[in-house]
Amino acid sequence: MAHRGDWAHVNPARHTARLDRLTQLTDAAAFGLRVPRTAVTTWPGRNRPGGGPCVVKSTGHHLLEPRPGALHGLFPRPLDVNRAGETPEPAPVIVQQYLGADHELRVFVVGERLITFRVRKDDPAQLWVDPEAVTVDRARLPTPLGERLLALTRHWRLQVAAFDLLAVDGEHVFLEVNVNCDWRWFEHRAGTTEVSDAVHAWVAARFEELRYAGQGR
C-alpha cells in the first residue's frame, strides 16, 4: 500500500508520536496562544510555577494498563506543597500553574471546521471520576482564536483533533490537544451529533478524493 496513492492515514503516527505535552505548549505559545506556566520535575513539592496554587499532571497518557484488565488513571491533582521533603516521583511529572477558570472549552477540529463545547466542572479530574456532574453545551468560538487553532492543526498535520482551553478573565488559555478526540461523550452530554456528522462528511469527501487518485480527476 505504501506505493499506492489512493489511501490515507488520519492523524499519521509519524506526526502525532512527537506531539508530547511540552511540544504542544511550546508550539501553542509560538502561535500566539496563552499557556500556563509549567515545570517538569521529579520533585513536584519543590516547584510552584507562577508562585501560587499548582496542578500536577502526567507527562504521558492519563490512562495506563500495566497488566490486562487493570486500568489506572493518572489524573491531574492539586499540588501538595507539604510533600517537598518526601521522596521524588519515579518519573518526571508536569507541575502547572493553576488558573481559576469561568469554564473550559473543548474545540473539535474536523478538516477546516470548528465545533465548540463549553464544559463546566468543579475539579480537574471530574471529567473522569464523576462525569455525570459535568455540564456540556454548545458555544461560539471567537474568530481570531479559531484561526490560531486551525493554524496549529495544520502545523501539526492533524485532520481531526480536540483542543482543551480555559476561559480565564475573558482570555483563553491553551491546555492541550487530544488526537483521539473522544467526541461522543461530549455530544451525548450536549444532545447533539454535530461532530459525528462532520467526521462522517469529512471521511466521505476524503474517500472520494482518494477513490479517483491517479485517474486524472
mmCIF file of C-alpha atoms in Angstrom:
data_model
loop_
_atom_site.group_PDB
_atom_site.id
_atom_site.type_symbol
_atom_site.label_atom_id
_atom_site.label_comp_id
_atom_site.label_asym_id
_atom_site.label_seq_id
_atom_site.Cartn_x
_atom_site.Cartn_y
_atom_site.Cartn_z
ATOM 1 C CA MET A 1 0.000 0.000 0.000
ATOM 2 C CA ALA A 2 2.947 2.321 0.553
ATOM 3 C CA HIS A 3 3.356 2.573 -3.239
ATOM 4 C CA ARG A 4 -0.297 3.469 -3.898
ATOM 5 C CA GLY A 5 -1.832 6.922 -3.872
ATOM 6 C CA ASP A 6 -5.424 6.000 -3.035
ATOM 7 C CA TRP A 7 -5.196 5.652 0.745
ATOM 8 C CA ALA A 8 -4.613 7.975 3.684
ATOM 9 C CA HIS A 9 -3.980 7.813 7.409
ATOM 10 C CA VAL A 10 -5.917 10.179 9.693
ATOM 11 C CA ASN A 11 -3.555 11.919 12.145
ATOM 12 C CA PRO A 12 -0.464 9.962 10.982
ATOM 13 C CA ALA A 13 1.544 8.440 13.821
ATOM 14 C CA ARG A 14 4.777 9.804 12.357
ATOM 15 C CA HIS A 15 3.485 13.278 13.299
ATOM 16 C CA THR A 16 1.463 12.595 16.456
ATOM 17 C CA ALA A 17 4.197 10.479 18.076
ATOM 18 C CA ARG A 18 6.272 13.639 18.502
ATOM 19 C CA LEU A 19 3.361 15.712 19.802
ATOM 20 C CA ASP A 20 4.098 15.443 23.531
ATOM 21 C CA ARG A 21 2.617 17.857 26.079
ATOM 22 C CA LEU A 22 5.673 20.115 26.237
ATOM 23 C CA THR A 23 5.883 20.399 22.448
ATOM 24 C CA GLN A 24 2.206 21.303 22.411
ATOM 25 C CA LEU A 25 2.720 24.108 24.932
ATOM 26 C CA THR A 26 5.796 25.450 23.137
ATOM 27 C CA ASP A 27 4.083 25.474 19.749
ATOM 28 C CA ALA A 28 0.859 26.974 21.122
ATOM 29 C CA ALA A 29 2.812 29.869 22.650
ATOM 30 C CA ALA A 30 4.665 30.368 19.348
ATOM 31 C CA PHE A 31 1.300 30.693 17.591
ATOM 32 C CA GLY A 32 0.191 33.436 19.981
ATOM 33 C CA LEU A 33 -1.838 31.432 22.493
ATOM 34 C CA ARG A 34 -1.506 31.960 26.216
ATOM 35 C CA VAL A 35 -0.261 28.881 28.108
ATOM 36 C CA PRO A 36 0.063 28.189 31.867
ATOM 37 C CA ARG A 37 3.483 28.486 33.467
ATOM 38 C CA THR A 38 4.899 24.984 33.526
ATOM 39 C CA ALA A 39 7.770 22.978 35.022
ATOM 40 C CA VAL A 40 8.836 19.345 34.568
ATOM 41 C CA THR A 41 10.370 17.728 37.622
ATOM 42 C CA THR A 42 10.612 14.618 39.781
ATOM 43 C CA TRP A 43 10.223 16.845 42.903
ATOM 44 C CA PRO A 44 6.773 18.431 42.446
ATOM 45 C CA GLY A 45 6.628 19.756 46.000
ATOM 46 C CA ARG A 46 9.641 21.991 45.322
ATOM 47 C CA ASN A 47 8.218 23.737 42.247
ATOM 48 C CA ARG A 48 5.461 26.328 42.054
ATOM 49 C CA PRO A 49 5.331 27.911 38.589
ATOM 50 C CA GLY A 50 3.636 31.281 38.919
ATOM 51 C CA GLY A 51 4.114 31.281 42.701
ATOM 52 C CA GLY A 52 0.534 30.254 43.530
ATOM 53 C CA PRO A 53 -1.551 27.073 43.512
ATOM 54 C CA CYS A 54 -0.461 24.438 41.001
ATOM 55 C CA VAL A 55 -1.707 21.227 39.408
ATOM 56 C CA VAL A 56 0.390 18.080 38.920
ATOM 57 C CA LYS A 57 -0.099 16.152 35.661
ATOM 58 C CA SER A 58 1.341 13.122 33.946
ATOM 59 C CA THR A 59 3.805 13.859 31.152
ATOM 60 C CA GLY A 60 2.276 10.967 29.186
ATOM 61 C CA HIS A 61 -1.139 9.370 28.902
ATOM 62 C CA HIS A 62 -3.870 9.817 31.518
ATOM 63 C CA LEU A 63 -4.756 6.125 31.420
ATOM 64 C CA LEU A 64 -2.370 3.182 31.806
ATOM 65 C CA GLU A 65 -2.931 -0.584 31.743
ATOM 66 C CA PRO A 66 0.152 -2.151 33.388
ATOM 67 C CA ARG A 67 -1.444 -5.583 33.015
ATOM 68 C CA PRO A 68 -4.548 -6.796 31.164
ATOM 69 C CA GLY A 69 -7.739 -5.751 32.921
ATOM 70 C CA ALA A 70 -6.002 -3.339 35.332
ATOM 71 C CA LEU A 71 -6.675 0.187 34.105
ATOM 72 C CA HIS A 72 -5.196 3.018 36.185
ATOM 73 C CA GLY A 73 -5.950 6.724 35.834
ATOM 74 C CA LEU A 74 -3.203 9.326 36.234
ATOM 75 C CA PHE A 75 -5.480 12.314 36.661
ATOM 76 C CA PRO A 76 -4.494 15.954 37.339
ATOM 77 C CA ARG A 77 -4.301 16.680 41.073
ATOM 78 C CA PRO A 78 -3.654 19.778 43.176
ATOM 79 C CA LEU A 79 -0.036 20.225 44.218
ATOM 80 C CA ASP A 80 0.561 19.419 47.892
ATOM 81 C CA VAL A 81 3.377 21.749 48.962
ATOM 82 C CA ASN A 82 3.829 19.668 52.137
ATOM 83 C CA ARG A 83 5.375 16.917 50.020
ATOM 84 C CA ALA A 84 8.587 18.906 49.429
ATOM 85 C CA GLY A 85 10.638 16.721 51.771
ATOM 86 C CA GLU A 86 9.332 13.376 50.538
ATOM 87 C CA THR A 87 10.953 11.017 48.061
ATOM 88 C CA PRO A 88 10.824 12.068 44.412
ATOM 89 C CA GLU A 89 8.362 10.786 41.834
ATOM 90 C CA PRO A 90 9.579 7.675 39.946
ATOM 91 C CA ALA A 91 9.290 9.606 36.651
ATOM 92 C CA PRO A 92 9.138 13.291 35.712
ATOM 93 C CA VAL A 93 5.744 14.960 36.110
ATOM 94 C CA ILE A 94 4.341 18.274 34.920
ATOM 95 C CA VAL A 95 3.721 20.949 37.526
ATOM 96 C CA GLN A 96 1.496 23.617 36.053
ATOM 97 C CA GLN A 97 0.189 26.953 37.256
ATOM 98 C CA TYR A 98 -3.426 26.654 38.424
ATOM 99 C CA LEU A 99 -5.714 29.188 36.757
ATOM 100 C CA GLY A 100 -9.193 29.767 38.104
ATOM 101 C CA ALA A 101 -11.435 29.482 35.050
ATOM 102 C CA ASP A 102 -15.011 30.530 34.389
ATOM 103 C CA HIS A 103 -15.331 27.381 32.273
ATOM 104 C CA GLU A 104 -13.416 25.185 29.845
ATOM 105 C CA LEU A 105 -13.771 24.843 26.090
ATOM 106 C CA ARG A 106 -13.437 21.619 24.121
ATOM 107 C CA VAL A 107 -12.939 22.586 20.475
ATOM 108 C CA PHE A 108 -13.144 19.833 17.870
ATOM 109 C CA VAL A 109 -11.395 20.419 14.553
ATOM 110 C CA VAL A 110 -12.649 18.323 11.635
ATOM 111 C CA GLY A 111 -10.792 19.289 8.495
ATOM 112 C CA GLU A 112 -11.309 23.053 8.424
ATOM 113 C CA ARG A 113 -14.430 23.028 10.603
ATOM 114 C CA LEU A 114 -14.519 24.033 14.277
ATOM 115 C CA ILE A 115 -17.178 22.734 16.706
ATOM 116 C CA THR A 116 -17.006 24.141 20.231
ATOM 117 C CA PHE A 117 -18.444 22.943 23.542
ATOM 118 C CA ARG A 118 -18.470 24.786 26.854
ATOM 119 C CA VAL A 119 -17.560 22.494 29.776
ATOM 120 C CA ARG A 120 -18.233 23.316 33.413
ATOM 121 C CA LYS A 121 -16.743 21.203 36.210
ATOM 122 C CA ASP A 122 -15.631 21.713 39.808
ATOM 123 C CA ASP A 123 -12.381 19.728 39.694
ATOM 124 C CA PRO A 124 -9.735 18.995 37.014
ATOM 125 C CA ALA A 125 -10.311 15.231 37.342
ATOM 126 C CA GLN A 126 -14.112 15.402 37.465
ATOM 127 C CA LEU A 127 -14.430 14.562 33.772
ATOM 128 C CA TRP A 128 -13.088 11.069 34.564
ATOM 129 C CA VAL A 129 -14.115 10.381 38.161
ATOM 130 C CA ASP A 130 -17.606 11.989 38.215
ATOM 131 C CA PRO A 131 -18.671 12.660 34.609
ATOM 132 C CA GLU A 132 -22.369 12.987 35.446
ATOM 133 C CA ALA A 133 -21.613 16.157 37.421
ATOM 134 C CA VAL A 134 -20.044 17.830 34.369
ATOM 135 C CA THR A 135 -22.252 20.091 32.221
ATOM 136 C CA VAL A 136 -21.621 20.491 28.485
ATOM 137 C CA ASP A 137 -23.294 22.792 25.959
ATOM 138 C CA ARG A 138 -22.528 24.283 22.560
ATOM 139 C CA ALA A 139 -20.594 27.538 22.453
ATOM 140 C CA ARG A 140 -19.315 30.103 19.967
ATOM 141 C CA LEU A 141 -15.594 30.486 19.377
ATOM 142 C CA PRO A 142 -14.004 33.910 18.764
ATOM 143 C CA THR A 143 -12.792 34.104 15.155
ATOM 144 C CA PRO A 144 -9.148 35.033 15.971
ATOM 145 C CA LEU A 145 -8.893 32.098 18.386
ATOM 146 C CA GLY A 146 -10.358 29.732 15.819
ATOM 147 C CA GLU A 147 -7.832 30.888 13.224
ATOM 148 C CA ARG A 148 -4.945 30.170 15.616
ATOM 149 C CA LEU A 149 -6.277 26.691 16.383
ATOM 150 C CA LEU A 150 -6.639 25.898 12.698
ATOM 151 C CA ALA A 151 -3.101 27.158 12.070
ATOM 152 C CA LEU A 152 -1.798 24.891 14.832
ATOM 153 C CA THR A 153 -3.732 21.944 13.428
ATOM 154 C CA ARG A 154 -2.133 22.468 10.017
ATOM 155 C CA HIS A 155 1.301 22.885 11.608
ATOM 156 C CA TRP A 156 0.896 19.554 13.424
ATOM 157 C CA ARG A 157 -0.565 17.929 10.270
ATOM 158 C CA LEU A 158 -3.705 16.776 12.041
ATOM 159 C CA GLN A 159 -7.009 16.204 10.298
ATOM 160 C CA VAL A 160 -9.223 15.557 13.329
ATOM 161 C CA ALA A 161 -8.317 16.936 16.752
ATOM 162 C CA ALA A 162 -9.741 18.182 20.043
ATOM 163 C CA PHE A 163 -8.373 21.233 21.862
ATOM 164 C CA ASP A 164 -8.812 21.909 25.576
ATOM 165 C CA LEU A 165 -8.777 25.550 26.671
ATOM 166 C CA LEU A 166 -9.556 27.503 29.827
ATOM 167 C CA ALA A 167 -11.602 30.706 29.820
ATOM 168 C CA VAL A 168 -9.813 32.979 32.308
ATOM 169 C CA ASP A 169 -10.906 36.613 32.776
ATOM 170 C CA GLY A 170 -12.036 36.947 29.180
ATOM 171 C CA GLU A 171 -8.906 35.292 27.762
ATOM 172 C CA HIS A 172 -8.438 31.721 26.541
ATOM 173 C CA VAL A 173 -5.549 29.596 27.787
ATOM 174 C CA PHE A 174 -4.317 26.553 25.871
ATOM 175 C CA LEU A 175 -4.029 23.318 27.867
ATOM 176 C CA GLU A 176 -3.541 20.518 25.331
ATOM 177 C CA VAL A 177 -4.669 18.904 22.102
ATOM 178 C CA ASN A 178 -6.100 15.389 22.000
ATOM 179 C CA VAL A 179 -5.624 13.433 18.763
ATOM 180 C CA ASN A 180 -8.017 10.663 19.897
ATOM 181 C CA CYS A 181 -10.810 13.228 20.311
ATOM 182 C CA ASP A 182 -13.456 11.225 22.287
ATOM 183 C CA TRP A 183 -16.291 13.339 20.915
ATOM 184 C CA ARG A 184 -19.254 11.014 21.556
ATOM 185 C CA TRP A 185 -19.325 11.732 25.290
ATOM 186 C CA PHE A 186 -19.442 15.483 24.656
ATOM 187 C CA GLU A 187 -22.150 15.036 22.040
ATOM 188 C CA HIS A 188 -24.187 12.901 24.429
ATOM 189 C CA ARG A 189 -23.955 15.486 27.206
ATOM 190 C CA ALA A 190 -24.853 18.350 24.854
ATOM 191 C CA GLY A 191 -27.586 16.452 22.993
ATOM 192 C CA THR A 192 -26.098 16.799 19.509
ATOM 193 C CA THR A 193 -24.403 14.762 16.778
ATOM 194 C CA GLU A 194 -22.576 17.643 15.074
ATOM 195 C CA VAL A 195 -19.068 16.241 15.462
ATOM 196 C CA SER A 196 -20.083 12.767 14.288
ATOM 197 C CA ASP A 197 -21.852 14.310 11.291
ATOM 198 C CA ALA A 198 -18.817 16.455 10.468
ATOM 199 C CA VAL A 199 -16.428 13.481 10.722
ATOM 200 C CA HIS A 200 -18.743 11.389 8.534
ATOM 201 C CA ALA A 201 -18.882 14.125 5.883
ATOM 202 C CA TRP A 202 -15.105 14.657 6.009
ATOM 203 C CA VAL A 203 -14.328 10.940 5.673
ATOM 204 C CA ALA A 204 -16.800 10.583 2.779
ATOM 205 C CA ALA A 205 -15.266 13.547 0.954
ATOM 206 C CA ARG A 206 -11.729 12.278 1.550
ATOM 207 C CA PHE A 207 -12.737 8.812 0.344
ATOM 208 C CA GLU A 208 -13.978 10.305 -2.920
ATOM 209 C CA GLU A 209 -10.727 12.222 -3.349
ATOM 210 C CA LEU A 210 -8.661 9.073 -2.850
ATOM 211 C CA ARG A 211 -11.004 6.940 -4.931
ATOM 212 C CA TYR A 212 -10.072 8.885 -8.033
ATOM 213 C CA ALA A 213 -6.426 9.448 -7.122
ATOM 214 C CA GLY A 214 -4.156 8.909 -10.104
ATOM 215 C CA GLN A 215 -7.071 8.755 -12.566
ATOM 216 C CA GLY A 216 -6.733 12.323 -13.788
ATOM 217 C CA ARG A 217 -9.770 13.531 -11.898
#
